[in-house]
Amino acid sequence: MTDMTLRRYLTQSALDPNLIFLLEDIASSCRVIADHVRNGAFEGNLGSANATNIQGETQKTLDILANDEFERICANSPHLAALVSEEVEEVTWLKDPEAGDYLLYFDPLDGSSNLDVNLSVGSIFAVMQVQSDGDRNVLHKGRYQVCAGYAIYGPSLMFVLTVGGKVAGFTCQHGTGDFRLTHPDMKVPAETSEFAINTSRYRYWDAPVRRYVDECVAGEEGVRLRSFNMRWTASMVAEIHRILTRGGVFLYPADSNNRNAGGKLRLMYEANPMAMIIEQAGGAASTGHTPILDIAPTGPHQRVPVILGSRSEVERLITYHTTERATAQ
Ligand code: P6P
């Protein structure tokens, strides 16, 4: 299995060669970013860039560097029409859009607050297509994604990708730099006893989320009749990779503090790609009321509530949200 390189995997997937070129450019971007992350201390790239992005977040030097590497390397793909990046307010058009050209949505360095404390970070991406010649609309539902994936810069560099049907994990072989297939069919276990949420926000949560977490924390004595584990790494890529590997449910819900902004996580380059990956791996991804992939976007940096992971737990949370909405009416 591990002699299967990313190149061979993609060519065997019978994909459009232009999409293969783009995916290889994305993988190359992630390799280069991994080097910058690992050499951050020597390149003087750790710490703040003393700038803020469209999100109003302080940008790390590596956030900007990672964005620039994505732009530089992926611009080689002849049929890539536009880039939508967490770090850039406007859509970056590389060519006049023609039907079938590709649109790349990406968070170049997710979880970058972990960089200075040497914890895992990642890059997230999704690809959609231009619908017709001259069409400059980049706001399509997540169901229109043709592929999605992420790189995780952890103890090993991994590249996880779905082109529809399966989720495949590739590990970068130290030395050759090849991405080799190590996880051919990643599946989210339907059941789990592990949840991930920033519990410091408890006072802001709506009733359904409080109910769910309270029941998990009550353990064997409570209605769940078993104990649960909690994780929170402040890096969505690390959480999703753990869920793909051993199950779990990840929550960044709307709450009384972030509701006016729509939530915390961004739809086009965080929630949508991860929702496609999780669904293709047998899990579920919802706002609590609506499948994330069915949301009609209103802007490139729109924020949405995110509940995703093991199907049984996501469905339980949807039931709690539905029940709460029904009793409130
Ligand atoms: P908080 C990182 O900034 C991120 O976008 C996700 O990767 C992560 O899950 C979340 O925000 C962490 O948010 O509020 O815990 O810092």
mmCIF file of C-alpha atoms and ligand atoms in Angstrom, residues 110-111 198 232 234-236 250 252 264-266 270, ligand 1:
data_model
loop_
_atom_site.group_PDB
_atom_site.id
_atom_site.type_symbol
_atom_site.label_atom_id
_atom_site.label_comp_id
_atom_site.label_asym_id
_atom_site.label_seq_id
_atom_site.Cartn_x
_atom_site.Cartn_y
_atom_site.Cartn_z
ATOM 1 C CA ASP A 110 -5.369 26.895 10.604
ATOM 2 C CA GLY A 111 -4.824 26.959 14.361
ATOM 3 C CA ASN A 198 -14.182 25.049 24.119
ATOM 4 C CA TRP A 232 -9.796 20.746 22.813
ATOM 5 C CA ALA A 234 -7.700 24.963 19.348
ATOM 6 C CA SER A 235 -6.745 23.515 15.974
ATOM 7 C CA MET A 236 -9.698 22.299 13.890
ATOM 8 C CA PHE A 250 -16.511 18.456 17.391
ATOM 9 C CA TYR A 252 -18.133 25.131 17.683
ATOM 10 C CA LYS A 264 -16.741 31.287 14.900
ATOM 11 C CA LEU A 265 -15.677 29.042 12.016
ATOM 12 C CA ARG A 266 -15.744 30.087 8.368
ATOM 13 C CA GLU A 270 -13.174 25.518 7.189
HETATM 14 P P1 P6P B 1 -10.921 29.063 20.171
HETATM 15 C C1 P6P B 1 -8.343 28.291 14.987
HETATM 16 O O1 P6P B 1 -8.244 29.700 15.158
HETATM 17 C C2 P6P B 1 -9.804 27.970 14.752
HETATM 18 O O2 P6P B 1 -10.245 28.633 13.600
HETATM 19 C C3 P6P B 1 -9.994 26.462 14.650
HETATM 20 O O3 P6P B 1 -8.909 25.821 14.083
HETATM 21 C C4 P6P B 1 -10.200 26.046 16.100
HETATM 22 O O4 P6P B 1 -11.019 24.888 16.230
HETATM 23 C C5 P6P B 1 -10.882 27.266 16.721
HETATM 24 O O5 P6P B 1 -10.568 28.390 15.894
HETATM 25 C C6 P6P B 1 -10.375 27.536 18.120
HETATM 26 O O6 P6P B 1 -11.182 28.570 18.644
HETATM 27 O O7 P6P B 1 -12.083 29.995 20.445
HETATM 28 O O8 P6P B 1 -10.922 27.835 21.057
HETATM 29 O O9 P6P B 1 -9.574 29.743 20.157
#
